[in-house]
mmCIF file of C-alpha atoms in Angstrom:
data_model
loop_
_atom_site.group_PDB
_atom_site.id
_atom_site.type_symbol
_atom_site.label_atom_id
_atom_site.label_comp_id
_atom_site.label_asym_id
_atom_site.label_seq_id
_atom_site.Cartn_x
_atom_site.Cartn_y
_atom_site.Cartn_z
ATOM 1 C CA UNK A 70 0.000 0.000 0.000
ATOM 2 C CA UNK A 71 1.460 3.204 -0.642
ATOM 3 C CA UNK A 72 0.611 6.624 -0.223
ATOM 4 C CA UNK A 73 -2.941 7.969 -2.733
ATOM 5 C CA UNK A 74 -1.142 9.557 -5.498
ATOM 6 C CA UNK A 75 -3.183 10.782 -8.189
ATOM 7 C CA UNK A 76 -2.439 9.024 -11.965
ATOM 8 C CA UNK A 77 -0.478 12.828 -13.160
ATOM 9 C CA UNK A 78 1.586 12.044 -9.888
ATOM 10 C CA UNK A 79 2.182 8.424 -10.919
ATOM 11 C CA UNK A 80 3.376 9.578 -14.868
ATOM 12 C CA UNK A 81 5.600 11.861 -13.550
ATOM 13 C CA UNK A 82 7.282 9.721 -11.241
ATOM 14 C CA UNK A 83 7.814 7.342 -13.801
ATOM 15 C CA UNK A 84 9.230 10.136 -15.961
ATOM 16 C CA UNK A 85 12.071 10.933 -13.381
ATOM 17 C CA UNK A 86 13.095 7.533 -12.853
ATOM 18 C CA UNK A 87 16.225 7.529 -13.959
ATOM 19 C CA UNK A 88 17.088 10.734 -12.722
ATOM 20 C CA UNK A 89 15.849 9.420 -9.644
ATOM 21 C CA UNK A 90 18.298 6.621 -9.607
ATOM 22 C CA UNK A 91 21.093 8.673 -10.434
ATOM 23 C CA UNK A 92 20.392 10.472 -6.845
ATOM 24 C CA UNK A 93 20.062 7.528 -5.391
ATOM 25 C CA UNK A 94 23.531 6.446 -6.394
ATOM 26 C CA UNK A 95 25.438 9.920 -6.065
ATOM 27 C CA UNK A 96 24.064 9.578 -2.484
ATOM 28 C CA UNK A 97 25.291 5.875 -1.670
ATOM 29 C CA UNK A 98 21.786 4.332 -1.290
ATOM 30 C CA UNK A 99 22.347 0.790 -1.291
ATOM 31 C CA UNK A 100 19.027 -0.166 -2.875
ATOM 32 C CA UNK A 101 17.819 2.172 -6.345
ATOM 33 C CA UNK A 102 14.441 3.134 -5.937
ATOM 34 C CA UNK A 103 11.751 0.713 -8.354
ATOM 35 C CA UNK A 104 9.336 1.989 -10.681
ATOM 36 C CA UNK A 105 6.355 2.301 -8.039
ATOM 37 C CA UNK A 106 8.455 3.375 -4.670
ATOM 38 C CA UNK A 107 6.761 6.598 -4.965
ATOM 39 C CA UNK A 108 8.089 8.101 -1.972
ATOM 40 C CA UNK A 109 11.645 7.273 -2.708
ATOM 41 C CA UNK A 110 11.131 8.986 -6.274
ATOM 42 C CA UNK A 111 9.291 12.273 -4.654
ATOM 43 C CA UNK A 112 12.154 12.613 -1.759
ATOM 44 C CA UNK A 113 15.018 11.765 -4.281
ATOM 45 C CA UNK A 114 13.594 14.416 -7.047
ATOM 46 C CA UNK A 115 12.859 17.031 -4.201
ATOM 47 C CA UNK A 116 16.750 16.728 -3.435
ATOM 48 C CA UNK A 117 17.995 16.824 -6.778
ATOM 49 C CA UNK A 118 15.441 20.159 -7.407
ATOM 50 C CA UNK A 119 16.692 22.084 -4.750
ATOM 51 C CA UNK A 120 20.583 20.770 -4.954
ATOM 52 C CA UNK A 121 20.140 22.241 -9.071
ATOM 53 C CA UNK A 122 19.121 25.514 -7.606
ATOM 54 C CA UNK A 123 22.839 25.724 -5.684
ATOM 55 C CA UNK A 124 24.706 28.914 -7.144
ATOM 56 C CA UNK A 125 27.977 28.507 -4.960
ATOM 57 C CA UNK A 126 30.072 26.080 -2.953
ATOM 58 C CA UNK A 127 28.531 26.784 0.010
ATOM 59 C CA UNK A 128 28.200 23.609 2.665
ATOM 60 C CA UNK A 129 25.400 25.538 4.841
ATOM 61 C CA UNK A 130 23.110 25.320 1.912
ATOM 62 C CA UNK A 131 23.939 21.881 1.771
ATOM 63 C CA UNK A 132 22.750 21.596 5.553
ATOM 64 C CA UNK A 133 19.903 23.661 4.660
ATOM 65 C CA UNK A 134 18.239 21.396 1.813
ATOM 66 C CA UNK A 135 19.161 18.799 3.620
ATOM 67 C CA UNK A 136 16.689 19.710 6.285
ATOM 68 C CA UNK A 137 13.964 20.866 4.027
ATOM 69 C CA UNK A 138 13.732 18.120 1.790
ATOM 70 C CA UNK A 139 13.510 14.713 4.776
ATOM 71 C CA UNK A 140 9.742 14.433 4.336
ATOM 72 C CA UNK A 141 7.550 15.760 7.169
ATOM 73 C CA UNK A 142 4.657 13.238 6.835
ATOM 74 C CA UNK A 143 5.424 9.808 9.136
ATOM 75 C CA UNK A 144 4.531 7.489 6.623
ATOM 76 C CA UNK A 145 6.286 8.939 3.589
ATOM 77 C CA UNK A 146 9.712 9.444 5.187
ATOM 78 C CA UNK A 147 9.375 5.596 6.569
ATOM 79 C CA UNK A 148 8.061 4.997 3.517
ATOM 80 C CA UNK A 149 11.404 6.491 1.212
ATOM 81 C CA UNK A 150 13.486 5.783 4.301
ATOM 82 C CA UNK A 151 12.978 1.361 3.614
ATOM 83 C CA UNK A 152 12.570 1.627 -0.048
ATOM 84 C CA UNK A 153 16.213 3.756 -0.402
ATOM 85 C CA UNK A 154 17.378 0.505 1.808
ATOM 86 C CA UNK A 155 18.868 2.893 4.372
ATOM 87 C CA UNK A 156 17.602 0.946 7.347
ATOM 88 C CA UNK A 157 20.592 -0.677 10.173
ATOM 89 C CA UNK A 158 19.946 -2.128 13.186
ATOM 90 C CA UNK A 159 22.015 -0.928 14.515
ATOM 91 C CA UNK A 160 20.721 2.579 14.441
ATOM 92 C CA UNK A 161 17.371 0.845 15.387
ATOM 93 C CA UNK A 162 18.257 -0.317 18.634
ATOM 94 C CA UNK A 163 22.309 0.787 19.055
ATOM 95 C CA UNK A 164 24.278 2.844 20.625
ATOM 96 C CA UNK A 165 23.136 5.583 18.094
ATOM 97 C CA UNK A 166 22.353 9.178 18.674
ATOM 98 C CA UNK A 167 18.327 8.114 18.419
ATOM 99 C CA UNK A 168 18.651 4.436 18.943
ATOM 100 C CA UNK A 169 14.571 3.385 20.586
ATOM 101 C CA UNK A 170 13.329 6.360 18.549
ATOM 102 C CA UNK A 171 12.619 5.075 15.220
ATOM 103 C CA UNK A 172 11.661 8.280 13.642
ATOM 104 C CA UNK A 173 14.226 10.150 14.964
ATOM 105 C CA UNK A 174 16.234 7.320 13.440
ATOM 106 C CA UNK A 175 14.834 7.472 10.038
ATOM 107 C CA UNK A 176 14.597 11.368 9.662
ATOM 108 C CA UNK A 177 18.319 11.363 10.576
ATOM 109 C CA UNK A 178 19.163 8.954 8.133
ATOM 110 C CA UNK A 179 17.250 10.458 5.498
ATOM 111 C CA UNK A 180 18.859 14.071 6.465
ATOM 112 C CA UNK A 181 22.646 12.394 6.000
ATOM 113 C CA UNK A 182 21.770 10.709 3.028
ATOM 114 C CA UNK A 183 20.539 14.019 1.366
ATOM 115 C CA UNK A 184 23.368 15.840 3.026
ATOM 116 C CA UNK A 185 25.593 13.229 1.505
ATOM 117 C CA UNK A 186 24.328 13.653 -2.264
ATOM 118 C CA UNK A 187 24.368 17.577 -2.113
ATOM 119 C CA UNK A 188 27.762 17.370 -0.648
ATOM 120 C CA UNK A 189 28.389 14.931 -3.628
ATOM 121 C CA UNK A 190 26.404 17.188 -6.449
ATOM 122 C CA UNK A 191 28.561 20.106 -5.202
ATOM 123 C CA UNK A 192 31.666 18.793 -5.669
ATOM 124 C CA UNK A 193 30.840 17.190 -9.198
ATOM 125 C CA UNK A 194 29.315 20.494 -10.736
ATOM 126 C CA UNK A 195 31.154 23.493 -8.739
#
């Protein structure tokens, strides 16, 4: 079950695929996102939106989208957060900074990871 997308949602999703994928691999996700993990698509596009907007090599702006772009709705950042294979459990139930806290744990995640590819899109177009 995934989130109610409507069927102009769903064609442009499958438009941005491959762009999509290419996010997913500048930002070391060990799983590419599939043709209907919607969520992954929608974060990984947001991030790759906002990182093409970046005029200089600045890292705060890199914290900044970072922040912006980890999805605020529960089930979509869980959602993008297991289909972008990012899960450990480690961080689950570790020694981690949010370790009990699951959605601490998966917004935090989710955050590094889209640090990590605007860090990476910086240095490969500034």
């Amino acid at each position: 079950m995934s989130f109610r997308y409507s069927e102009r949602e769903i064609e442009f999703f499958d438009s941005m695929l491959i762009t999509g994928r290419r996010v997913a691999r500048m930002g070391d996700a060990p799983i590419e996102p599939d043709k209907t993990d919607y969520e992954a698509i929608e974060f990984l596009i947001g991030l790759e939106s906002a990182a093409s907007d970046i005029t200089r090599d600045d890292y705060d702006v890199a914290y900044d989208i970072a922040d912006n772009e980890v999805p605020y709705n529960d089930y979509k950042a869980a959602m993008a957060y297991a289909q972008l294979g990012l899960y450990n459990y480690e961080d689950m139930v570790g020694d981690s900074t949010y370790a009990g806290d699951q959605m601490k744990t998966i917004r935090y995640t989710l955050y590094s990871f889209g640090y990590n590819y605007v860090t990476a899109y910086m240095e490969e177009s500034m």
